[in-house]
Each structure stands twice: as structure tokens, then as C-alpha cells.
XYZ file of N, CA and C in Angstrom:
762
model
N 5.619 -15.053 20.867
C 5.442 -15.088 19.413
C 5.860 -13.739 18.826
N 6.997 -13.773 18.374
C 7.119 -12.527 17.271
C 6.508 -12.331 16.071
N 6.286 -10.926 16.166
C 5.468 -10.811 14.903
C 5.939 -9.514 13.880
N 7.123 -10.167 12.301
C 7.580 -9.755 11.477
C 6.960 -8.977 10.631
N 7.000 -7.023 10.909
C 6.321 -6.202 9.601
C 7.118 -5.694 9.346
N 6.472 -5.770 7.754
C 7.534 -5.720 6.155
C 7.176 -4.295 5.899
N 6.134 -3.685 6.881
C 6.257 -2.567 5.383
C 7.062 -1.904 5.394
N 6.895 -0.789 4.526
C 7.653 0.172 4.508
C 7.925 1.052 5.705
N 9.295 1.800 6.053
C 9.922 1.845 7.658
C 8.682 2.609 8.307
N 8.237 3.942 7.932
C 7.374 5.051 8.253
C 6.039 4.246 8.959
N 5.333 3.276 8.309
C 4.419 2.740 8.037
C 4.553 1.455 9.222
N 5.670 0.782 8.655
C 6.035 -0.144 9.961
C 6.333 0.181 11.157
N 7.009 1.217 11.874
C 6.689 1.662 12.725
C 5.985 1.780 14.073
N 4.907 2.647 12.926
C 3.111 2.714 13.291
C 2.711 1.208 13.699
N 2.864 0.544 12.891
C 2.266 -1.276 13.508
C 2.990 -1.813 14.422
N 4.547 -1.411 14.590
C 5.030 -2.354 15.534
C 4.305 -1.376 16.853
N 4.155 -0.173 16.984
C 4.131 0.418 18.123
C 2.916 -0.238 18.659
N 1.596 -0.084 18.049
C 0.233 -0.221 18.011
C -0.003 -1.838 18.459
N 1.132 -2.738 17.694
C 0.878 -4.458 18.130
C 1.875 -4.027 19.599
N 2.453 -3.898 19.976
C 3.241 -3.660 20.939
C 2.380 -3.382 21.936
N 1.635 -2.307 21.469
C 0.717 -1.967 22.962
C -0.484 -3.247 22.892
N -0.782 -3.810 22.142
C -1.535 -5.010 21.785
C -1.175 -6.057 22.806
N 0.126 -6.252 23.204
C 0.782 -7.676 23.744
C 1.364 -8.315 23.112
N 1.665 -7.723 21.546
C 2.314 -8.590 20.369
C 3.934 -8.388 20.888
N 5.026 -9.400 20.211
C 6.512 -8.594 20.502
C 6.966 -8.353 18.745
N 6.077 -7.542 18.691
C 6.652 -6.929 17.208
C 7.797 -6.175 16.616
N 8.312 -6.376 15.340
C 9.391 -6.277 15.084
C 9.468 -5.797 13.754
N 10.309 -4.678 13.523
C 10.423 -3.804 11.701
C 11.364 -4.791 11.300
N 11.130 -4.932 9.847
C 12.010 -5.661 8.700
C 11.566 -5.079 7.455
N 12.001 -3.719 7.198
C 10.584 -3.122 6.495
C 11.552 -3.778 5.375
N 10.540 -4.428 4.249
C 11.082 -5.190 2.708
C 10.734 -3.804 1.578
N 10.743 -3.273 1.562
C 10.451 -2.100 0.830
C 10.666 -0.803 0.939
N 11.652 -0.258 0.267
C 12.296 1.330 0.792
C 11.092 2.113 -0.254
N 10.631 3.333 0.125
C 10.315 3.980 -0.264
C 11.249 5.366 -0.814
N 11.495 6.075 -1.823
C 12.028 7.111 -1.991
C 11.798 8.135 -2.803
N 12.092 9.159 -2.933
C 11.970 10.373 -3.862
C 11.917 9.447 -5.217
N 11.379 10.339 -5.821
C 11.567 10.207 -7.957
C 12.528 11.159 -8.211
N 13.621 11.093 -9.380
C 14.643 12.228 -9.086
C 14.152 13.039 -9.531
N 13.275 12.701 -10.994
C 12.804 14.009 -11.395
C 11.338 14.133 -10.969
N 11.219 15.708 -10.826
C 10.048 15.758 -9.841
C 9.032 16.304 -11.090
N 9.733 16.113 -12.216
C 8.899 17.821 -13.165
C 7.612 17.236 -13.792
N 7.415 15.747 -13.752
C 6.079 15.296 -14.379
C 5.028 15.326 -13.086
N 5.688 15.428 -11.640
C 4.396 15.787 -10.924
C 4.275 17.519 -10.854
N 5.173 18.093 -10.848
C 4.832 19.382 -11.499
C 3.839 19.710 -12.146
N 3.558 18.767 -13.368
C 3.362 18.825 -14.612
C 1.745 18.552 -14.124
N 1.821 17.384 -13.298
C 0.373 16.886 -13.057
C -0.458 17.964 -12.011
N 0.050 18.609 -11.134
C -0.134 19.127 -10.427
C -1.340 20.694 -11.165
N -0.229 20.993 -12.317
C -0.785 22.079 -13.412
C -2.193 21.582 -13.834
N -2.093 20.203 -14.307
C -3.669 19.327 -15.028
C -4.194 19.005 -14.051
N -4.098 19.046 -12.841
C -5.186 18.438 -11.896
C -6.519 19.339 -12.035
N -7.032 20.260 -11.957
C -8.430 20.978 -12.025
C -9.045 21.005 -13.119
N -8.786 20.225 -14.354
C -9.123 19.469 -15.660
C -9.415 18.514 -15.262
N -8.671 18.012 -14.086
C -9.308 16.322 -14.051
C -10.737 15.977 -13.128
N -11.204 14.905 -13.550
C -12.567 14.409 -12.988
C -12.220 13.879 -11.810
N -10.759 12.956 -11.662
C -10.750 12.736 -10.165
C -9.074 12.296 -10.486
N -8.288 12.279 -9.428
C -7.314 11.424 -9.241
C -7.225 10.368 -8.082
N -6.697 9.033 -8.940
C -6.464 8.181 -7.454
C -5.533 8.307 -7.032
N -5.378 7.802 -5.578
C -4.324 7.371 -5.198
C -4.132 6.182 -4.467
N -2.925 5.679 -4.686
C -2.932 4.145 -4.665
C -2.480 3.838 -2.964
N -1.783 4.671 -2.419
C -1.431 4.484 -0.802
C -1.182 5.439 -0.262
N -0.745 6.140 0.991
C -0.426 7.127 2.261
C 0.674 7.417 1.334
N 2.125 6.831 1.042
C 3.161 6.934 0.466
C 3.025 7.925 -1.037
N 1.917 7.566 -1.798
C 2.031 8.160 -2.848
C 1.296 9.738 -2.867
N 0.062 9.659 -1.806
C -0.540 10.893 -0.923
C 0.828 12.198 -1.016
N 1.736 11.014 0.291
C 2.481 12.453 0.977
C 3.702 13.035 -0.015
N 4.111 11.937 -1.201
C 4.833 12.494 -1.954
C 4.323 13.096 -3.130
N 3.245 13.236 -3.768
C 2.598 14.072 -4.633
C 2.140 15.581 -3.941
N 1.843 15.463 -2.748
C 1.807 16.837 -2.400
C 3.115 17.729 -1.847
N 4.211 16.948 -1.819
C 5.550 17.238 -1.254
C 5.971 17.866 -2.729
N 5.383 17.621 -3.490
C 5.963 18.182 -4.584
C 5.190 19.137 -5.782
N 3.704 19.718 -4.892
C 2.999 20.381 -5.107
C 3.971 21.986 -4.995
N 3.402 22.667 -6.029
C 3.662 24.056 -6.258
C 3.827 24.930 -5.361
N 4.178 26.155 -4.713
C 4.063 27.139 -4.031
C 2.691 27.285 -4.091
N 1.719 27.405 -2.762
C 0.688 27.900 -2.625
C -0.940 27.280 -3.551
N -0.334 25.802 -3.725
C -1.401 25.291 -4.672
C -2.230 24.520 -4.089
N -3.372 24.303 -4.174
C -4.770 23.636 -3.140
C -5.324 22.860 -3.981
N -5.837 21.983 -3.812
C -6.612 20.860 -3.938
C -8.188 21.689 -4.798
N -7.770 21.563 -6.325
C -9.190 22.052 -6.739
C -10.651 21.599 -6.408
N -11.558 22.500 -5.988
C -12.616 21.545 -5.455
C -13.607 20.939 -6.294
N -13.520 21.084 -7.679
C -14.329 20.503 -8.554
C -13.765 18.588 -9.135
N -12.183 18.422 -8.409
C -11.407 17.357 -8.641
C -12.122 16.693 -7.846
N -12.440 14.879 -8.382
C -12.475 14.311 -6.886
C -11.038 13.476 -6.600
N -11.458 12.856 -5.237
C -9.822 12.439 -4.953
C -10.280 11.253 -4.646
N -9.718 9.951 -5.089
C -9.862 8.335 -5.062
C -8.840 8.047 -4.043
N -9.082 7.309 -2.910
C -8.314 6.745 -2.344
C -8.614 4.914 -1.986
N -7.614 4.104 -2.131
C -7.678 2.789 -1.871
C -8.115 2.283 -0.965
N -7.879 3.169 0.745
C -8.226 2.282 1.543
C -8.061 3.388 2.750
N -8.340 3.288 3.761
C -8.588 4.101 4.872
C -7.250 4.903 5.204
N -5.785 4.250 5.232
C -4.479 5.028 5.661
C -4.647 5.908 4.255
N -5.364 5.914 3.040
C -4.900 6.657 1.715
C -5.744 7.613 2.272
N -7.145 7.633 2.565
C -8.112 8.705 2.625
C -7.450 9.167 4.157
N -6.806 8.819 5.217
C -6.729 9.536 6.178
C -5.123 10.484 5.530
N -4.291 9.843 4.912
C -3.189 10.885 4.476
C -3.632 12.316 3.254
N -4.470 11.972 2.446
C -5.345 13.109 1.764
C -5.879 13.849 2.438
N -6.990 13.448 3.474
C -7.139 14.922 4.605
C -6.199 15.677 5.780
N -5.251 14.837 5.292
C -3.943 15.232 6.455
C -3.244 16.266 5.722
N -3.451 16.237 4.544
C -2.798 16.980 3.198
C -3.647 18.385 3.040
N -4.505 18.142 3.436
C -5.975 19.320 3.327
C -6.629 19.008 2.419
N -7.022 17.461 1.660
C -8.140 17.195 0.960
C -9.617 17.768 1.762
N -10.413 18.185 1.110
C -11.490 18.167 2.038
C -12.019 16.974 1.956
N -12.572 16.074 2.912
C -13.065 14.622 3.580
C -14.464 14.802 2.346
N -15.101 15.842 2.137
C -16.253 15.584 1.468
C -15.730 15.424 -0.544
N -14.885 16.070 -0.693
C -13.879 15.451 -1.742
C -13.522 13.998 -2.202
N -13.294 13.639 -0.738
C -12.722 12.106 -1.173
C -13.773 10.490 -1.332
N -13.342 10.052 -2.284
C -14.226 8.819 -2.286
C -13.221 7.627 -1.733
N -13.307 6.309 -0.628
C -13.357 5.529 -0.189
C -13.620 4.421 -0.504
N -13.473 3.098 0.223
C -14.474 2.280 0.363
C -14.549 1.862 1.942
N -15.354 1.847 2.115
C -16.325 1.465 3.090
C -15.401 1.171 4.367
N -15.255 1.448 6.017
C -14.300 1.381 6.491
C -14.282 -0.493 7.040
N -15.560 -0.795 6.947
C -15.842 -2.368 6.764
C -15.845 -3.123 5.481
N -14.897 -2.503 4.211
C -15.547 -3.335 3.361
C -13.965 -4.562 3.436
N -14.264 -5.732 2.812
C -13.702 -6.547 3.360
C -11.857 -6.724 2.351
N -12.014 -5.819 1.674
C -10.863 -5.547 1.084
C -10.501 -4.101 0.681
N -9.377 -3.329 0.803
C -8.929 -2.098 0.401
C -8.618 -2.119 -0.895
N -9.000 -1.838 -2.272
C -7.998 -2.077 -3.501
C -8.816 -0.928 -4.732
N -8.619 -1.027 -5.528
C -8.953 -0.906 -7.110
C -10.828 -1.603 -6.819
N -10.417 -2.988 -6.846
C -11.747 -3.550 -7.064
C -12.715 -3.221 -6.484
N -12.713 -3.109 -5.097
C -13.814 -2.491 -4.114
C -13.820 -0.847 -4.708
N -13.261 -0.246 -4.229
C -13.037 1.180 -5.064
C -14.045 1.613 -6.228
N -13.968 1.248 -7.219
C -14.430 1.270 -8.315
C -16.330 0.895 -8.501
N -16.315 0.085 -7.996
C -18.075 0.400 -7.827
C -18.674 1.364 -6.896
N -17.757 2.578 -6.242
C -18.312 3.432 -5.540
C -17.977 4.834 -6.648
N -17.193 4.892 -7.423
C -16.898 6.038 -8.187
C -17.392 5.645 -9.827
N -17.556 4.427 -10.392
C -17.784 4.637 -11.582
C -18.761 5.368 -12.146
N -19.595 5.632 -11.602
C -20.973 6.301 -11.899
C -20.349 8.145 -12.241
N -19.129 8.838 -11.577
C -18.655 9.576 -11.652
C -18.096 9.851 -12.745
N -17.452 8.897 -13.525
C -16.735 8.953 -14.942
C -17.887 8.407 -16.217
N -17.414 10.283 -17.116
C -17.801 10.134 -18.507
C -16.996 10.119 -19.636
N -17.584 9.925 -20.825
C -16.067 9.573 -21.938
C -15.619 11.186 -21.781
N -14.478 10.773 -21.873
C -13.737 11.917 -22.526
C -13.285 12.616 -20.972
N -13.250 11.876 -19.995
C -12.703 12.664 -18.770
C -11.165 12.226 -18.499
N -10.951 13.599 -17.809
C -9.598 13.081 -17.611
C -8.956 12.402 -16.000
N -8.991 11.490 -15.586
C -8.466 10.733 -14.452
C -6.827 10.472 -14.657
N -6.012 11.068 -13.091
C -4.725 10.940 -12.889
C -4.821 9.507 -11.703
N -4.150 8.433 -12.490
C -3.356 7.963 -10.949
C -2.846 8.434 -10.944
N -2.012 7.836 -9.794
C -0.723 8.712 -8.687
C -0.321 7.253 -8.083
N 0.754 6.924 -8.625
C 1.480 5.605 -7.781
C 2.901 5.508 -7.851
N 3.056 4.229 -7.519
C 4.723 4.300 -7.187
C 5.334 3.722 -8.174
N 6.724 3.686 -8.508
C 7.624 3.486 -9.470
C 8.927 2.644 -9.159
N 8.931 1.966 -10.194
C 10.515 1.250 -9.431
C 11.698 1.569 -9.195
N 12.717 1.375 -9.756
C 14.027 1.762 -8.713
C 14.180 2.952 -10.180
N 13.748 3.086 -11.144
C 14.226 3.979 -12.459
C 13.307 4.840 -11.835
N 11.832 5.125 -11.358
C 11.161 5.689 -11.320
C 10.198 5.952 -11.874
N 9.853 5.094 -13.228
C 9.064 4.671 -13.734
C 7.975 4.070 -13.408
N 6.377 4.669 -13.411
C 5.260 4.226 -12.629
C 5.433 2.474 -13.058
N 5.013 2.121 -12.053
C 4.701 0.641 -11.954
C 3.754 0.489 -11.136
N 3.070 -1.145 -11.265
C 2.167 -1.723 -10.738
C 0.956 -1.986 -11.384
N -0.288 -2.820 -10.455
C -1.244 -3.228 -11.359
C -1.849 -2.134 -11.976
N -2.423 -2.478 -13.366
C -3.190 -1.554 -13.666
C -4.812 -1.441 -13.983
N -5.374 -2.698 -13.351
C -6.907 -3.157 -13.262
C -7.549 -1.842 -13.758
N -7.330 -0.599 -12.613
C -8.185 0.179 -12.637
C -8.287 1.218 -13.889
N -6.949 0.914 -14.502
C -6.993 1.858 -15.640
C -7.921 1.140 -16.680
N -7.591 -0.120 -17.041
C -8.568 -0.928 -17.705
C -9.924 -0.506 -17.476
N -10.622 -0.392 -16.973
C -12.114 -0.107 -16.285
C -12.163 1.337 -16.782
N -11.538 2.421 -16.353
C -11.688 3.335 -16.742
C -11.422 4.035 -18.253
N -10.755 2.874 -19.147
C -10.363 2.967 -20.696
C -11.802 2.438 -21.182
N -12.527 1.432 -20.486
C -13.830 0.622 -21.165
C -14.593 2.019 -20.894
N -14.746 2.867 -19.508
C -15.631 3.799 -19.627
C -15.488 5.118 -20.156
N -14.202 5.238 -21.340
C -14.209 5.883 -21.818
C -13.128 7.011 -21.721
N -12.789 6.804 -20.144
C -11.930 8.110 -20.107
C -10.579 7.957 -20.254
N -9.985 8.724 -20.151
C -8.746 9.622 -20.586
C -7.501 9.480 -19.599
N -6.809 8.343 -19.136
C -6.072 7.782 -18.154
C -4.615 8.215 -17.950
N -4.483 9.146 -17.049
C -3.048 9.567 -16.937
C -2.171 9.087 -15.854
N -1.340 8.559 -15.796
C -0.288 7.832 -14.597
C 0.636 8.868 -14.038
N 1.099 8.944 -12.827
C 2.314 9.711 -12.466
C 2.823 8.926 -11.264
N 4.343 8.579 -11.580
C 4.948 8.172 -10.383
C 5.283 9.165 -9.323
N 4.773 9.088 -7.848
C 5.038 10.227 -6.938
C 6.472 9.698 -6.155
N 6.939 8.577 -6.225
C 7.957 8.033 -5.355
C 8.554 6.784 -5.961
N 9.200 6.227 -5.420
C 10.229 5.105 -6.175
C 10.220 3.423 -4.429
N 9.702 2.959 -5.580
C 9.772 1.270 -4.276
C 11.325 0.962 -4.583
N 12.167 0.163 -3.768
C 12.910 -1.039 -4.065
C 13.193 -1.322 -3.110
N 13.942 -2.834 -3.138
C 14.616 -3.287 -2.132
C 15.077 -2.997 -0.617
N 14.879 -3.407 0.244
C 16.091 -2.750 1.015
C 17.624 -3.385 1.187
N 18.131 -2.878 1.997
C 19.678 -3.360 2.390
C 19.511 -3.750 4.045
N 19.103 -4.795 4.291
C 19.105 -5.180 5.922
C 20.772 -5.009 6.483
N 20.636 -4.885 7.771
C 22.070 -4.898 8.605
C 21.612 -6.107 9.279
N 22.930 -6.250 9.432
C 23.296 -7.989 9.611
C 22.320 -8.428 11.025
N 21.747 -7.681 11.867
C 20.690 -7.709 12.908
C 19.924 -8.211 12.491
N 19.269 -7.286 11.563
C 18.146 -7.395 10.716
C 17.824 -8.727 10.191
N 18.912 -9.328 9.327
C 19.000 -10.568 8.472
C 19.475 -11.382 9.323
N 20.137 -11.265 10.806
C 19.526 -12.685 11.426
C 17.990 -12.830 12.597
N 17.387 -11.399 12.472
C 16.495 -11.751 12.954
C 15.179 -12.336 11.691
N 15.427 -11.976 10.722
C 14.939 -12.424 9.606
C 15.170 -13.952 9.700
N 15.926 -14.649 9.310
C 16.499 -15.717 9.208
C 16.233 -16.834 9.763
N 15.895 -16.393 11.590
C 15.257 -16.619 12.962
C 13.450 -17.062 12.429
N 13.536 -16.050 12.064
C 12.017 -15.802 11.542
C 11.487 -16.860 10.345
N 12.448 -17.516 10.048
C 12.270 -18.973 8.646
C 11.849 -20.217 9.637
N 11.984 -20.017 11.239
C 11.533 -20.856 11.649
C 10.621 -20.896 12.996
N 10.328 -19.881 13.348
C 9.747 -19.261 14.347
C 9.040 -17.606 14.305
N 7.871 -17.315 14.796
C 7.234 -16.403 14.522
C 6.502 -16.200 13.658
N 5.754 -14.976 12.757
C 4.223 -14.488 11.887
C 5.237 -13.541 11.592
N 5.116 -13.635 9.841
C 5.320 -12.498 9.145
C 4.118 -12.090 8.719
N 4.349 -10.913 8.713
C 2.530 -9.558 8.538
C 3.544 -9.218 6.858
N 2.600 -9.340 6.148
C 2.317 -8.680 4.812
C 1.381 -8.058 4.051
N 1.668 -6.766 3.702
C 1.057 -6.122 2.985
C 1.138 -5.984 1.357
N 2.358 -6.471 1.006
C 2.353 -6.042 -0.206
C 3.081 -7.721 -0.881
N 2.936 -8.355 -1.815
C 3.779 -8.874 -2.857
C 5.173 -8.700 -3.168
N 4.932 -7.344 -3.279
C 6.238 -7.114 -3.801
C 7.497 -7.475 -2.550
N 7.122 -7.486 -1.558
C 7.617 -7.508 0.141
C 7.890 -8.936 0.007
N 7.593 -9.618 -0.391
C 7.368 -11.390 -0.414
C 8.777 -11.928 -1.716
N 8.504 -10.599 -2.429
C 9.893 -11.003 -3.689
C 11.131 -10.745 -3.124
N 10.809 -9.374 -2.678
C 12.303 -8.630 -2.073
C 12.821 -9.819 -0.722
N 11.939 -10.397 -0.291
C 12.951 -11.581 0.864
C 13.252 -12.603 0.504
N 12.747 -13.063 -1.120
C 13.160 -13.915 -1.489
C 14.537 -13.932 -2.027
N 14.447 -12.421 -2.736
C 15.727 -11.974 -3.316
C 16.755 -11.613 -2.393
N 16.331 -11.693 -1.218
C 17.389 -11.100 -0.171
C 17.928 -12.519 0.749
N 16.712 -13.657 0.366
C 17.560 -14.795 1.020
C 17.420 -16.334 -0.088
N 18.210 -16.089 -1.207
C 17.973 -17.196 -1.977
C 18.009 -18.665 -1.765
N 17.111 -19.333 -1.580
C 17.244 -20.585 -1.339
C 16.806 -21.100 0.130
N 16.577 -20.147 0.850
C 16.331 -20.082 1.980
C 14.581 -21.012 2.005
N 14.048 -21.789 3.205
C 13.073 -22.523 3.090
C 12.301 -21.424 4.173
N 10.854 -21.434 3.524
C 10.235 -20.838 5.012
C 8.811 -22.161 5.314
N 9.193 -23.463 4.945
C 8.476 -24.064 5.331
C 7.619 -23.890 6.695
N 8.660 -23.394 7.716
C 8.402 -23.346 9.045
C 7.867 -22.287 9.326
N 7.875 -21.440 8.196
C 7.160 -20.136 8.897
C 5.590 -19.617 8.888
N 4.863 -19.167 9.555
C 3.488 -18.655 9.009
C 3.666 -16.850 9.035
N 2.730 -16.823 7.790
C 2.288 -15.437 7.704
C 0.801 -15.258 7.439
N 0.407 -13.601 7.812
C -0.999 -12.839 7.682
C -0.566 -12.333 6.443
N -0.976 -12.252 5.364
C -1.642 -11.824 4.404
C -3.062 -10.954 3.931
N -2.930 -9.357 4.156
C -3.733 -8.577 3.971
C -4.967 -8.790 2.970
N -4.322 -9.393 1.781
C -4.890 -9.619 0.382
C -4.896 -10.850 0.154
N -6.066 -11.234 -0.682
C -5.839 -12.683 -1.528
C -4.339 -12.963 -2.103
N -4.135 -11.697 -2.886
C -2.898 -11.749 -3.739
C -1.809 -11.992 -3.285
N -1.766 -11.482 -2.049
C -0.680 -11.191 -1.086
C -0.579 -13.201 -0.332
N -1.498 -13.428 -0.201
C -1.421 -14.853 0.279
C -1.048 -15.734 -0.870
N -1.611 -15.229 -1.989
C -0.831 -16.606 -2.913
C 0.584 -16.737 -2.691
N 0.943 -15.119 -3.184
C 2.394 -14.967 -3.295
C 3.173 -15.560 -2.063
N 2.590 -15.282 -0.622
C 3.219 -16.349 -0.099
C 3.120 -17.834 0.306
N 2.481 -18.233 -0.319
C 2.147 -20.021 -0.775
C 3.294 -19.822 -1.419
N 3.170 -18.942 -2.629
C 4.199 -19.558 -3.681
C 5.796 -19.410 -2.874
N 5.821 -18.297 -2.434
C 6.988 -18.646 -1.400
C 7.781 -20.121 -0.522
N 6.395 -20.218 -0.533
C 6.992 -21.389 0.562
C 6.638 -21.960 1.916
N 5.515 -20.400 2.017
C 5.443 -20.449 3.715
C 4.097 -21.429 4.217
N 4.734 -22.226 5.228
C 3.837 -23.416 5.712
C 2.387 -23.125 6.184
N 2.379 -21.823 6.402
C 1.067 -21.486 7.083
C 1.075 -20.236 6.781
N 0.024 -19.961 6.342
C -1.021 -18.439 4.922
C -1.989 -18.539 5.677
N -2.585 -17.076 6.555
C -3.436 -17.190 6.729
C -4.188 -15.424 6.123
N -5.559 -15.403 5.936
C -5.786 -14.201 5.261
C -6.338 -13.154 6.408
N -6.036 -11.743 6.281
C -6.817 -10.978 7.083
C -7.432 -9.644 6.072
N -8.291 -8.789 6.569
C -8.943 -7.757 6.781
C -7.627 -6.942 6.870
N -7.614 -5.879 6.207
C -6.466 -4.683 5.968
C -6.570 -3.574 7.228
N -6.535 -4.073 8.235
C -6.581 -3.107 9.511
C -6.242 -3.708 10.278
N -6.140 -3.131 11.416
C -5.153 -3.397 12.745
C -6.172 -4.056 13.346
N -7.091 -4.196 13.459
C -8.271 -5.191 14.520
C -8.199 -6.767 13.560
N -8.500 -6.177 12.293
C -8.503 -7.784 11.623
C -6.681 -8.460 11.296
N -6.041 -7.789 11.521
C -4.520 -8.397 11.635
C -4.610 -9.157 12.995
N -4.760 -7.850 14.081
C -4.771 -8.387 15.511
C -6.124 -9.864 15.941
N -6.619 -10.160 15.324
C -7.824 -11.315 15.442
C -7.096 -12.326 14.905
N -6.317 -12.033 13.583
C -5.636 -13.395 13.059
C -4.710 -13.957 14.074
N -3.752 -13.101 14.454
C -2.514 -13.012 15.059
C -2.630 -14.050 16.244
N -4.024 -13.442 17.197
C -4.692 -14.192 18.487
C -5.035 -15.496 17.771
N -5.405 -15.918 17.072
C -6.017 -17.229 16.656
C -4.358 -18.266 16.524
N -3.236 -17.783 16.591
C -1.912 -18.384 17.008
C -1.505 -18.404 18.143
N -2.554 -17.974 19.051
C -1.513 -17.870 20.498
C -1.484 -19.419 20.927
């Protein structure tokens, strides 16, 4: 049984190696390039307002290592900031960065989803009107922040002061012709692993018309499983955002 991960290359990697030593025969198709923002001068910019702010999130590992890649000569993590992270790879790339661990807020390394939603009932108690909170997320192919914005909502009802910065740029990738027939292979045989939505558009856009009746995928997220219903794919099944609850789904196909 092969088993197809989309994420991004850096990231995918890490999972094929880890299912590999598992017994999985895992395989990169990462659906999502990650890259620089050209202009770097609004994280500059944020970098200056961070020790004004009450906390910044961050939305993944990706947006972590490129907001501090583009941190100032000699600039540290103010300790009166707190630092929001989504999900366990966000809070382990912030202390990899030199967040201090007692800095960062989480959710729970059991809680049964990584996102905004879980998130947010562990920090709201932290925000008062008139504070200032930075996300930090990714942007599309212009570089322009994109993505959901639940959490800003929540934090506009409690008053505060919501600033966005794109640290990096998502799009597409360009598969080599390997790639897109092991993809292709994969419309009728094998588990595609998904993490993101947007990963579920980019293969649609990369194989139009293409059926994945035959195929099943893990789906990290609720969201992430609709999107592939709506795809097409014959078999959605949901997991837990970690490598034990991927690897439990995965076994329940052998």
C-alpha cells in the first residue's frame, strides 16, 4: 500500500521518512510550494511592532521559520509578547527559533484537533480591548496574506486590534512527469495523506477531469475531508494531526 504526502517538500519529507520506518512505502507529491514574499519590508515592519503586541500567532512551522528569517540583526523575541501557535510542529518550530517554551501558548498535545478553534479557548482570557495581536501567515502566489480568518473575527468581538503579515507565499507546484504518473497511479491504488485543502485544489488543478473514485485518503481535518468528498475520493477517512493518529488510520487499511 502506498501512501501519497502532499505537503509541502521540507515537511513531506519528515513523513515519508518517519512512515517509512513505520512499514509504510511512502511517497512525496508535495501539492504546495512554499516560498519567499519578495518584499520582505512589512515583516520588517512587524518585527519593529512586535513588543507592543499582546501576542502573535502563528499559523504553521512554515510561517515560524520565515518570519524569523527575516527578523532584524540581533533581534529577540520580546518577553512581555506572547507567541500563539496552532499545533505542536508550530510550537516546536518557535522554540527552535529561541521562543522561550514558557512564552508560547498551544493546544493540548492530545487535543483532538490543531487549529484557530481549539487555540482560542486557551488564550482568550489573555486579550483586552485595545490590544494589539499580529498573525503571521501565508500568502498566495502575489504574496498577499491569505487564508481563513475565524480567528481574527473572535479577536475583533474581543476588542482587539488585528494585524496580518504574510511571512511566505503558497502555490502550486510543477510535478515532473515521475511525479504525475505516480500521481495518476495513485487515482486508483494507494492513501493520499492530507493536510491542507488547498493540496486537494492544486491536484485537481493539476489533473482536470481526472476521477479519484478509486482512491482513499486520511484527512487531518474535518475541512480537509469534505474537500476531499467534494473531490471525488471514494474513501475519506478522518485522523488526529500527528504521526500516531495518521499511522492508526493508515493500519485500519492493511
Amino acid at each position: 500500500m502506498r501512501v501519497f504526502v502532499t505537503r509541502p517538500e521540507r515537511e513531506a519529507r519528515r513523513w515519508v521518512d518517519e512512515l517509512r520506518l513505520r512499514g509504510f512505502d511512502a511517497l512525496a507529491i508535495p501539492l504546495i510550494v512554499i516560498a519567499p514574499v519578495a518584499d520582505a519590508a512589512p515583516l520588517r515592519a512587524a518585527w519593529q511592532g512586535l513588543p507592543a503586541c499582546r501576542a502573535a500567532m502563528f499559523v504553521s512551522g512554515n510561517a515560524v521559520r520565515h518570519f524569523f528569517a527575516a527578523a532584524p540583526g540581533g533581534a529577540t523575541w520580546p518577553p512581555a509578547t506572547r507567541a500563539w501557535a496552532t499545533g505542536a510542529g508550530t510550537l516546536g518550530a518557535l522554540v527552535s527559533e529561541g521562543v522561550p517554551r514558557e512564552c508560547v501558548d498551544a493546544p493540548a498535545q492530545d487535543a483532538a484537533q490543531f487549529d484557530s478553534e481549539t487555540l482560542w479557548p486557551q488564550v482568550r482570557q489573555q486579550v483586552r480591548a485595545g490590544d494589539r495581536v499580529l498573525i503571521v501567515r501565508g500568502g498566495d502566489a502575489s504574496g498577499a496574506a491569505a487564508g481563513r480568518d475565524w480567528l481574527a473575527r473572535q479577536l475583533a468581538v474581543a476588542g482587539a486590534v488585528v494585524e496580518t503579515v504574510a511571512s511566505y507565499r503558497r502555490g502550486p507546484p510543477m510535478l515532473d512527469g515521475q511525479q504525475r504518473a505516480y500521481a495518476l497511479a495513485g487515482a486508483s491504488d494507494g492513501v493520499w495523506l492530507f493536510s491542507s485543502s488547498e493540496a486537494i485544489g492544486h491536484l485537481r488543478g493539476l489533473f482536470p477531469g481526472q476521477s479519484w473514485q478509486a482512491a482513499r485518503a486520511v484527512a487531518t481535518h474535518p475541512r480537509i475531508a469534505q474537500a476531499a468528498r467534494e473531490a471525488g475520493f471514494g474513501v475519506v477517512c478522518e485522523s488526529r494531526p500527528s504521526m500516531d493518529g495518521v499511522t492508526a488510520v493508515l493500519e485500519s487499511f492493511r
